[in-house]
Amino acid sequence: QVQPVESGGGSVQSGGSLRLSCAVSGSTVSKYYMGWFRQAPGKEREGIATIDVNNITRYADFVKGRFILSRDNAKNTVDLQMNSLKPEDSAMYFCAAAPGHYYFEAGSAAVRFPFRGQGTQVTVSS
């Protein structure tokens, strides 16, 4: 069973930055299509970004130019660098994984990935 494990959430002021990391328990991230999605209380899940096994990244429009997704095979993590954070970015952030041979066109596709972590909270104050 593939189990993503997130770390790095916290609180930051508007305009600040946070970096989230995701490891895959018992396996290596290089084998999987990885992504992040978020969910705020009372709202739908929002896919944020994905990175495939060839390290091609795709982003949802609302994070383009602010968030950067990367894979670090040496650390065995997938990292989401979040810059220029806004209060509306406050949510629980989840890392997700799919088998490496899958293909998704949209940067928001992480909501459809079959394996998900427990989430890490991000709070942005104004």
PDB file of C-alpha atoms in Angstrom:
ATOM      1  CA  GLN A   1       0.000   0.000   0.000  1.00  0.00           C
ATOM      2  CA  VAL A   2       1.347   3.394  -1.010  1.00  0.00           C
ATOM      3  CA  GLN A   3       1.114   5.970   1.762  1.00  0.00           C
ATOM      4  CA  PRO A   4       2.093   9.590   1.135  1.00  0.00           C
ATOM      5  CA  VAL A   5       3.297  11.454   4.234  1.00  0.00           C
ATOM      6  CA  GLU A   6       3.223  15.262   4.326  1.00  0.00           C
ATOM      7  CA  SER A   7       5.296  17.688   6.374  1.00  0.00           C
ATOM      8  CA  GLY A   8       5.996  21.414   6.498  1.00  0.00           C
ATOM      9  CA  GLY A   9       2.661  23.080   7.118  1.00  0.00           C
ATOM     10  CA  GLY A  10       2.231  25.975   9.506  1.00  0.00           C
ATOM     11  CA  SER A  11       1.162  29.579   9.883  1.00  0.00           C
ATOM     12  CA  VAL A  12       2.438  32.519   7.880  1.00  0.00           C
ATOM     13  CA  GLN A  13       1.420  36.094   7.163  1.00  0.00           C
ATOM     14  CA  SER A  14      -0.001  37.179   3.848  1.00  0.00           C
ATOM     15  CA  GLY A  15       2.744  37.481   1.263  1.00  0.00           C
ATOM     16  CA  GLY A  16       4.919  34.942   3.005  1.00  0.00           C
ATOM     17  CA  SER A  17       6.192  31.540   1.907  1.00  0.00           C
ATOM     18  CA  LEU A  18       5.979  27.946   3.056  1.00  0.00           C
ATOM     19  CA  ARG A  19       7.484  24.737   1.737  1.00  0.00           C
ATOM     20  CA  LEU A  20       5.613  21.449   1.991  1.00  0.00           C
ATOM     21  CA  SER A  21       7.288  18.088   1.528  1.00  0.00           C
ATOM     22  CA  CYS A  22       5.852  14.693   0.754  1.00  0.00           C
ATOM     23  CA  ALA A  23       7.473  11.289   1.109  1.00  0.00           C
ATOM     24  CA  VAL A  24       6.013   7.930   0.116  1.00  0.00           C
ATOM     25  CA  SER A  25       6.191   5.483   2.975  1.00  0.00           C
ATOM     26  CA  GLY A  26       7.883   2.251   1.982  1.00  0.00           C
ATOM     27  CA  SER A  27       8.610   3.255  -1.579  1.00  0.00           C
ATOM     28  CA  THR A  28      10.293   5.864  -3.761  1.00  0.00           C
ATOM     29  CA  VAL A  29       8.611   8.958  -5.142  1.00  0.00           C
ATOM     30  CA  SER A  30      10.326   8.511  -8.499  1.00  0.00           C
ATOM     31  CA  LYS A  31       7.943   5.641  -9.310  1.00  0.00           C
ATOM     32  CA  TYR A  32       4.757   7.661  -8.902  1.00  0.00           C
ATOM     33  CA  TYR A  33       2.763  10.424 -10.451  1.00  0.00           C
ATOM     34  CA  MET A  34       2.612  12.850  -7.529  1.00  0.00           C
ATOM     35  CA  GLY A  35       0.480  15.832  -6.731  1.00  0.00           C
ATOM     36  CA  TRP A  36      -1.073  18.110  -4.138  1.00  0.00           C
ATOM     37  CA  PHE A  37      -4.612  19.185  -3.472  1.00  0.00           C
ATOM     38  CA  ARG A  38      -6.208  21.202  -0.696  1.00  0.00           C
ATOM     39  CA  GLN A  39      -9.479  21.506   1.100  1.00  0.00           C
ATOM     40  CA  ALA A  40     -10.746  24.364   3.221  1.00  0.00           C
ATOM     41  CA  PRO A  41     -13.652  23.913   5.646  1.00  0.00           C
ATOM     42  CA  GLY A  42     -16.961  23.888   3.835  1.00  0.00           C
ATOM     43  CA  LYS A  43     -15.321  23.957   0.405  1.00  0.00           C
ATOM     44  CA  GLU A  44     -14.647  21.464  -2.372  1.00  0.00           C
ATOM     45  CA  ARG A  45     -11.253  19.885  -2.821  1.00  0.00           C
ATOM     46  CA  GLU A  46      -9.006  21.860  -5.180  1.00  0.00           C
ATOM     47  CA  GLY A  47      -6.239  20.240  -7.158  1.00  0.00           C
ATOM     48  CA  ILE A  48      -3.086  22.349  -7.024  1.00  0.00           C
ATOM     49  CA  ALA A  49      -0.315  20.753  -9.072  1.00  0.00           C
ATOM     50  CA  THR A  50       1.015  17.472 -10.393  1.00  0.00           C
ATOM     51  CA  ILE A  51       4.389  16.094 -11.425  1.00  0.00           C
ATOM     52  CA  ASP A  52       4.715  12.989 -13.559  1.00  0.00           C
ATOM     53  CA  VAL A  53       7.512  10.407 -13.638  1.00  0.00           C
ATOM     54  CA  ASN A  54       9.274  12.474 -16.319  1.00  0.00           C
ATOM     55  CA  ASN A  55       9.150  15.503 -13.973  1.00  0.00           C
ATOM     56  CA  ILE A  56       6.679  17.354 -16.144  1.00  0.00           C
ATOM     57  CA  THR A  57       4.709  19.680 -13.906  1.00  0.00           C
ATOM     58  CA  ARG A  58       1.188  21.003 -14.357  1.00  0.00           C
ATOM     59  CA  TYR A  59      -0.509  23.642 -12.262  1.00  0.00           C
ATOM     60  CA  ALA A  60      -4.009  24.827 -11.553  1.00  0.00           C
ATOM     61  CA  ASP A  61      -4.518  28.365 -12.781  1.00  0.00           C
ATOM     62  CA  PHE A  62      -4.964  29.839  -9.312  1.00  0.00           C
ATOM     63  CA  VAL A  63      -1.380  28.923  -8.270  1.00  0.00           C
ATOM     64  CA  LYS A  64       0.527  29.547 -11.481  1.00  0.00           C
ATOM     65  CA  GLY A  65       3.440  31.881 -10.845  1.00  0.00           C
ATOM     66  CA  ARG A  66       3.187  31.436  -7.055  1.00  0.00           C
ATOM     67  CA  PHE A  67       3.662  27.734  -6.323  1.00  0.00           C
ATOM     68  CA  ILE A  68       6.450  25.471  -7.585  1.00  0.00           C
ATOM     69  CA  LEU A  69       6.314  21.689  -7.469  1.00  0.00           C
ATOM     70  CA  SER A  70       9.513  19.667  -7.676  1.00  0.00           C
ATOM     71  CA  ARG A  71      10.778  16.162  -7.107  1.00  0.00           C
ATOM     72  CA  ASP A  72      13.991  15.488  -5.177  1.00  0.00           C
ATOM     73  CA  ASN A  73      15.014  11.893  -5.781  1.00  0.00           C
ATOM     74  CA  ALA A  74      18.011  12.182  -3.443  1.00  0.00           C
ATOM     75  CA  LYS A  75      15.742  13.110  -0.513  1.00  0.00           C
ATOM     76  CA  ASN A  76      12.938  10.916  -1.870  1.00  0.00           C
ATOM     77  CA  THR A  77      10.447  13.753  -1.576  1.00  0.00           C
ATOM     78  CA  VAL A  78       8.146  15.860  -3.677  1.00  0.00           C
ATOM     79  CA  ASP A  79       8.191  19.469  -2.515  1.00  0.00           C
ATOM     80  CA  LEU A  80       5.649  22.239  -2.966  1.00  0.00           C
ATOM     81  CA  GLN A  81       7.177  25.702  -2.609  1.00  0.00           C
ATOM     82  CA  MET A  82       4.391  28.188  -1.935  1.00  0.00           C
ATOM     83  CA  ASN A  83       5.153  31.886  -2.370  1.00  0.00           C
ATOM     84  CA  SER A  84       3.064  35.046  -2.185  1.00  0.00           C
ATOM     85  CA  LEU A  85       0.581  33.284   0.031  1.00  0.00           C
ATOM     86  CA  LYS A  86      -2.875  34.767   0.506  1.00  0.00           C
ATOM     87  CA  PRO A  87      -5.445  34.245   3.256  1.00  0.00           C
ATOM     88  CA  GLU A  88      -7.573  32.307   0.749  1.00  0.00           C
ATOM     89  CA  ASP A  89      -4.751  29.753   0.482  1.00  0.00           C
ATOM     90  CA  SER A  90      -5.533  28.640   4.041  1.00  0.00           C
ATOM     91  CA  ALA A  91      -6.571  24.985   3.942  1.00  0.00           C
ATOM     92  CA  MET A  92      -5.543  21.447   4.731  1.00  0.00           C
ATOM     93  CA  TYR A  93      -3.025  20.415   2.100  1.00  0.00           C
ATOM     94  CA  PHE A  94      -2.822  16.824   0.968  1.00  0.00           C
ATOM     95  CA  CYS A  95      -0.167  14.963  -0.965  1.00  0.00           C
ATOM     96  CA  ALA A  96      -1.408  12.313  -3.375  1.00  0.00           C
ATOM     97  CA  ALA A  97       0.116   9.603  -5.550  1.00  0.00           C
ATOM     98  CA  ALA A  98      -0.926   7.592  -8.586  1.00  0.00           C
ATOM     99  CA  PRO A  99       0.810   4.790 -10.465  1.00  0.00           C
ATOM    100  CA  GLY A 100       3.555   6.121 -12.681  1.00  0.00           C
ATOM    101  CA  HIS A 101       1.982   5.012 -15.948  1.00  0.00           C
ATOM    102  CA  TYR A 102      -1.144   7.099 -15.402  1.00  0.00           C
ATOM    103  CA  TYR A 103      -1.673  10.271 -17.410  1.00  0.00           C
ATOM    104  CA  PHE A 104      -3.605  13.357 -16.422  1.00  0.00           C
ATOM    105  CA  GLU A 105      -3.849  16.488 -18.523  1.00  0.00           C
ATOM    106  CA  ALA A 106      -4.986  18.916 -15.861  1.00  0.00           C
ATOM    107  CA  GLY A 107      -2.876  20.419 -13.109  1.00  0.00           C
ATOM    108  CA  SER A 108      -5.860  19.989 -10.831  1.00  0.00           C
ATOM    109  CA  ALA A 109      -5.900  16.186 -11.281  1.00  0.00           C
ATOM    110  CA  ALA A 110      -4.403  15.319  -7.869  1.00  0.00           C
ATOM    111  CA  VAL A 111      -7.908  15.154  -6.414  1.00  0.00           C
ATOM    112  CA  ARG A 112      -8.363  11.984  -8.487  1.00  0.00           C
ATOM    113  CA  PHE A 113      -5.177  10.225  -7.398  1.00  0.00           C
ATOM    114  CA  PRO A 114      -5.910   6.978  -5.528  1.00  0.00           C
ATOM    115  CA  PHE A 115      -3.372   7.307  -2.687  1.00  0.00           C
ATOM    116  CA  ARG A 116      -3.538  10.234  -0.250  1.00  0.00           C
ATOM    117  CA  GLY A 117      -1.791  11.415   2.880  1.00  0.00           C
ATOM    118  CA  GLN A 118      -3.339  12.648   6.114  1.00  0.00           C
ATOM    119  CA  GLY A 119      -2.763  16.289   5.274  1.00  0.00           C
ATOM    120  CA  THR A 120      -0.928  19.235   6.762  1.00  0.00           C
ATOM    121  CA  GLN A 121      -2.542  22.523   7.777  1.00  0.00           C
ATOM    122  CA  VAL A 122      -1.581  25.806   6.169  1.00  0.00           C
ATOM    123  CA  THR A 123      -2.904  29.026   7.688  1.00  0.00           C
ATOM    124  CA  VAL A 124      -2.282  32.425   6.116  1.00  0.00           C
ATOM    125  CA  SER A 125      -3.198  35.478   8.156  1.00  0.00           C
ATOM    126  CA  SER A 126      -3.916  38.922   6.717  1.00  0.00           C
TER     127      SER A 126
END
